[in-house]
mmCIF file of C-alpha atoms in Angstrom:
data_model
loop_
_atom_site.group_PDB
_atom_site.id
_atom_site.type_symbol
_atom_site.label_atom_id
_atom_site.label_comp_id
_atom_site.label_asym_id
_atom_site.label_seq_id
_atom_site.Cartn_x
_atom_site.Cartn_y
_atom_site.Cartn_z
ATOM 1 C CA UNK Z 21 140.097 210.192 185.364
ATOM 2 C CA UNK Z 22 137.226 211.448 183.223
ATOM 3 C CA UNK Z 23 135.037 208.446 184.029
ATOM 4 C CA UNK Z 24 135.673 208.860 187.789
ATOM 5 C CA UNK Z 25 134.727 212.513 187.577
ATOM 6 C CA UNK Z 26 131.569 211.670 185.629
ATOM 7 C CA UNK Z 27 130.556 209.037 188.176
ATOM 8 C CA UNK Z 28 131.148 211.279 191.170
ATOM 9 C CA UNK Z 29 129.258 214.180 189.667
ATOM 10 C CA UNK Z 30 126.450 212.265 187.983
ATOM 11 C CA UNK Z 31 123.890 214.202 189.959
ATOM 12 C CA UNK Z 32 125.106 217.375 188.225
ATOM 13 C CA UNK Z 33 124.885 216.029 184.697
ATOM 14 C CA UNK Z 34 124.936 219.416 182.949
ATOM 15 C CA UNK Z 35 128.158 220.414 184.691
ATOM 16 C CA UNK Z 36 129.783 217.115 183.825
ATOM 17 C CA UNK Z 37 128.800 217.427 180.175
ATOM 18 C CA UNK Z 38 130.158 220.944 180.032
ATOM 19 C CA UNK Z 39 133.381 219.858 181.715
ATOM 20 C CA UNK Z 40 133.808 216.977 179.313
ATOM 21 C CA UNK Z 41 133.113 219.179 176.313
ATOM 22 C CA UNK Z 42 135.611 221.747 177.567
ATOM 23 C CA UNK Z 43 138.124 218.957 178.102
ATOM 24 C CA UNK Z 44 137.512 217.632 174.598
ATOM 25 C CA UNK Z 45 137.944 221.070 173.054
ATOM 26 C CA UNK Z 46 141.151 221.481 175.017
ATOM 27 C CA UNK Z 47 142.325 218.064 173.867
ATOM 28 C CA UNK Z 48 141.560 218.970 170.244
ATOM 29 C CA UNK Z 49 143.793 222.039 170.612
ATOM 30 C CA UNK Z 50 146.474 220.445 172.780
ATOM 31 C CA UNK Z 51 147.094 217.291 170.755
ATOM 32 C CA UNK Z 52 148.249 219.063 167.560
ATOM 33 C CA UNK Z 53 150.312 221.449 169.668
ATOM 34 C CA UNK Z 54 151.946 218.538 171.485
ATOM 35 C CA UNK Z 55 152.711 216.793 168.190
ATOM 36 C CA UNK Z 56 154.184 220.029 166.865
ATOM 37 C CA UNK Z 57 156.472 220.270 169.884
ATOM 38 C CA UNK Z 58 157.527 216.625 169.559
ATOM 39 C CA UNK Z 59 158.201 216.916 165.826
ATOM 40 C CA UNK Z 60 160.020 220.230 166.282
ATOM 41 C CA UNK Z 61 162.288 218.727 168.928
ATOM 42 C CA UNK Z 62 162.915 215.671 166.760
ATOM 43 C CA UNK Z 63 163.961 217.864 163.834
ATOM 44 C CA UNK Z 64 166.165 220.037 166.054
ATOM 45 C CA UNK Z 65 167.893 217.017 167.568
ATOM 46 C CA UNK Z 66 168.401 215.031 164.357
ATOM 47 C CA UNK Z 67 169.407 217.773 161.939
ATOM 48 C CA UNK Z 68 172.502 219.877 161.988
ATOM 49 C CA UNK Z 69 171.788 223.533 162.461
ATOM 50 C CA UNK Z 70 173.446 225.859 159.966
ATOM 51 C CA UNK Z 71 176.614 227.466 161.146
ATOM 52 C CA UNK Z 72 176.429 230.969 162.386
ATOM 53 C CA UNK Z 73 177.603 233.662 160.037
ATOM 54 C CA UNK Z 74 181.343 233.969 159.683
ATOM 55 C CA UNK Z 75 182.822 237.178 161.088
ATOM 56 C CA UNK Z 76 185.359 238.374 158.493
ATOM 57 C CA UNK Z 77 186.239 241.431 160.611
ATOM 58 C CA UNK Z 78 187.086 239.178 163.534
ATOM 59 C CA UNK Z 79 189.088 236.998 161.145
ATOM 60 C CA UNK Z 80 191.055 240.046 160.060
ATOM 61 C CA UNK Z 81 191.798 240.956 163.682
ATOM 62 C CA UNK Z 82 192.894 237.398 164.466
ATOM 63 C CA UNK Z 83 195.074 237.375 161.334
ATOM 64 C CA UNK Z 84 196.736 240.707 162.169
ATOM 65 C CA UNK Z 85 197.424 239.639 165.757
ATOM 66 C CA UNK Z 86 198.623 236.085 165.072
ATOM 67 C CA UNK Z 87 199.499 235.544 161.415
ATOM 68 C CA UNK Z 88 200.662 238.793 159.844
ATOM 69 C CA UNK Z 89 204.196 238.519 161.235
ATOM 70 C CA UNK Z 90 204.832 235.712 158.734
ATOM 71 C CA UNK Z 91 201.941 236.169 156.289
ATOM 72 C CA UNK Z 92 201.583 239.947 155.784
ATOM 73 C CA UNK Z 93 199.788 240.717 152.539
ATOM 74 C CA UNK Z 94 199.224 237.018 151.880
ATOM 75 C CA UNK Z 95 202.950 236.320 151.622
ATOM 76 C CA UNK Z 96 205.046 233.787 153.519
ATOM 77 C CA UNK Z 97 208.223 235.069 155.146
ATOM 78 C CA UNK Z 98 209.422 231.552 156.072
ATOM 79 C CA UNK Z 99 208.614 229.604 152.886
ATOM 80 C CA UNK Z 100 208.191 232.223 150.138
ATOM 81 C CA UNK Z 101 206.634 229.806 147.622
ATOM 82 C CA UNK Z 102 203.800 228.891 150.021
ATOM 83 C CA UNK Z 103 201.952 232.176 149.991
ATOM 84 C CA UNK Z 104 198.318 232.674 150.886
ATOM 85 C CA UNK Z 105 197.528 233.905 147.373
ATOM 86 C CA UNK Z 106 194.764 232.046 145.572
ATOM 87 C CA UNK Z 107 197.008 230.408 142.953
ATOM 88 C CA UNK Z 108 199.454 229.173 145.621
ATOM 89 C CA UNK Z 109 196.634 227.885 147.837
ATOM 90 C CA UNK Z 110 195.204 225.998 144.854
ATOM 91 C CA UNK Z 111 198.635 224.640 143.879
ATOM 92 C CA UNK Z 112 199.244 223.249 147.372
ATOM 93 C CA UNK Z 113 195.694 221.967 147.875
ATOM 94 C CA UNK Z 114 194.927 224.537 150.558
ATOM 95 C CA UNK Z 115 192.207 226.563 148.838
ATOM 96 C CA UNK Z 116 189.628 225.193 151.262
ATOM 97 C CA UNK Z 117 188.355 226.595 154.568
ATOM 98 C CA UNK Z 118 188.430 223.184 156.274
ATOM 99 C CA UNK Z 119 192.058 222.566 155.274
ATOM 100 C CA UNK Z 120 193.114 226.019 156.423
ATOM 101 C CA UNK Z 121 191.306 225.479 159.728
ATOM 102 C CA UNK Z 122 193.127 222.167 160.156
ATOM 103 C CA UNK Z 123 196.522 223.739 159.515
ATOM 104 C CA UNK Z 124 195.855 226.734 161.768
ATOM 105 C CA UNK Z 125 194.684 224.378 164.517
ATOM 106 C CA UNK Z 126 197.489 221.809 164.220
ATOM 107 C CA UNK Z 127 200.339 223.660 162.532
ATOM 108 C CA UNK Z 128 202.637 222.174 159.878
ATOM 109 C CA UNK Z 129 206.367 222.346 159.251
ATOM 110 C CA UNK Z 130 207.551 225.767 160.479
ATOM 111 C CA UNK Z 131 204.016 226.993 161.201
ATOM 112 C CA UNK Z 132 203.071 226.617 164.865
ATOM 113 C CA UNK Z 133 199.730 225.186 165.995
ATOM 114 C CA UNK Z 134 197.195 227.743 167.179
ATOM 115 C CA UNK Z 135 194.568 225.252 168.376
ATOM 116 C CA UNK Z 136 195.331 225.896 172.037
ATOM 117 C CA UNK Z 137 195.615 229.682 171.664
ATOM 118 C CA UNK Z 138 192.568 230.352 169.496
ATOM 119 C CA UNK Z 139 189.016 229.128 169.884
ATOM 120 C CA UNK Z 140 187.163 227.251 167.125
ATOM 121 C CA UNK Z 141 185.137 230.333 166.141
ATOM 122 C CA UNK Z 142 188.290 232.455 165.780
ATOM 123 C CA UNK Z 143 189.941 229.743 163.696
ATOM 124 C CA UNK Z 144 186.826 229.533 161.517
ATOM 125 C CA UNK Z 145 186.850 233.313 161.078
ATOM 126 C CA UNK Z 146 190.556 233.564 160.219
ATOM 127 C CA UNK Z 147 190.301 230.694 157.713
ATOM 128 C CA UNK Z 148 187.401 232.436 155.998
ATOM 129 C CA UNK Z 149 189.318 235.718 156.079
ATOM 130 C CA UNK Z 150 192.267 234.048 154.302
ATOM 131 C CA UNK Z 151 189.966 232.678 151.571
ATOM 132 C CA UNK Z 152 188.215 236.047 151.294
ATOM 133 C CA UNK Z 153 191.521 237.883 150.882
ATOM 134 C CA UNK Z 154 192.830 235.273 148.436
ATOM 135 C CA UNK Z 155 189.720 235.834 146.323
ATOM 136 C CA UNK Z 156 190.331 239.599 146.427
ATOM 137 C CA UNK Z 157 194.030 239.249 145.580
ATOM 138 C CA UNK Z 158 195.196 240.400 149.036
ATOM 139 C CA UNK Z 159 194.761 244.149 148.414
#
């Protein structure tokens, strides 16, 4: 397109030169910007973004509304040995947010599944709340 423009406007050589120089300056600015956009999109698409901050207050609310009937104070009204205290969680291999999320989502034994009642963010928050309280000794 540049060569066609230069040919058509050859009688106005100074204008063509200025136009080409302006185009070249624009290209010098646009090319790095375009590469930055391409690389930025590539990074965004190929890397996992960090999870949003966990909302412990929301986790507490979810726990009180859905879990406290059986697990008040980190206890277990159905199976007393399987408390939510840190030592019990460690003993039963449950001192892990991902494992707690799995059990809350799918249930196990007498514990019902909450995967259809709670969203993934709420399950994430309540699992982190359980770990947080276990670390604090369920005050």
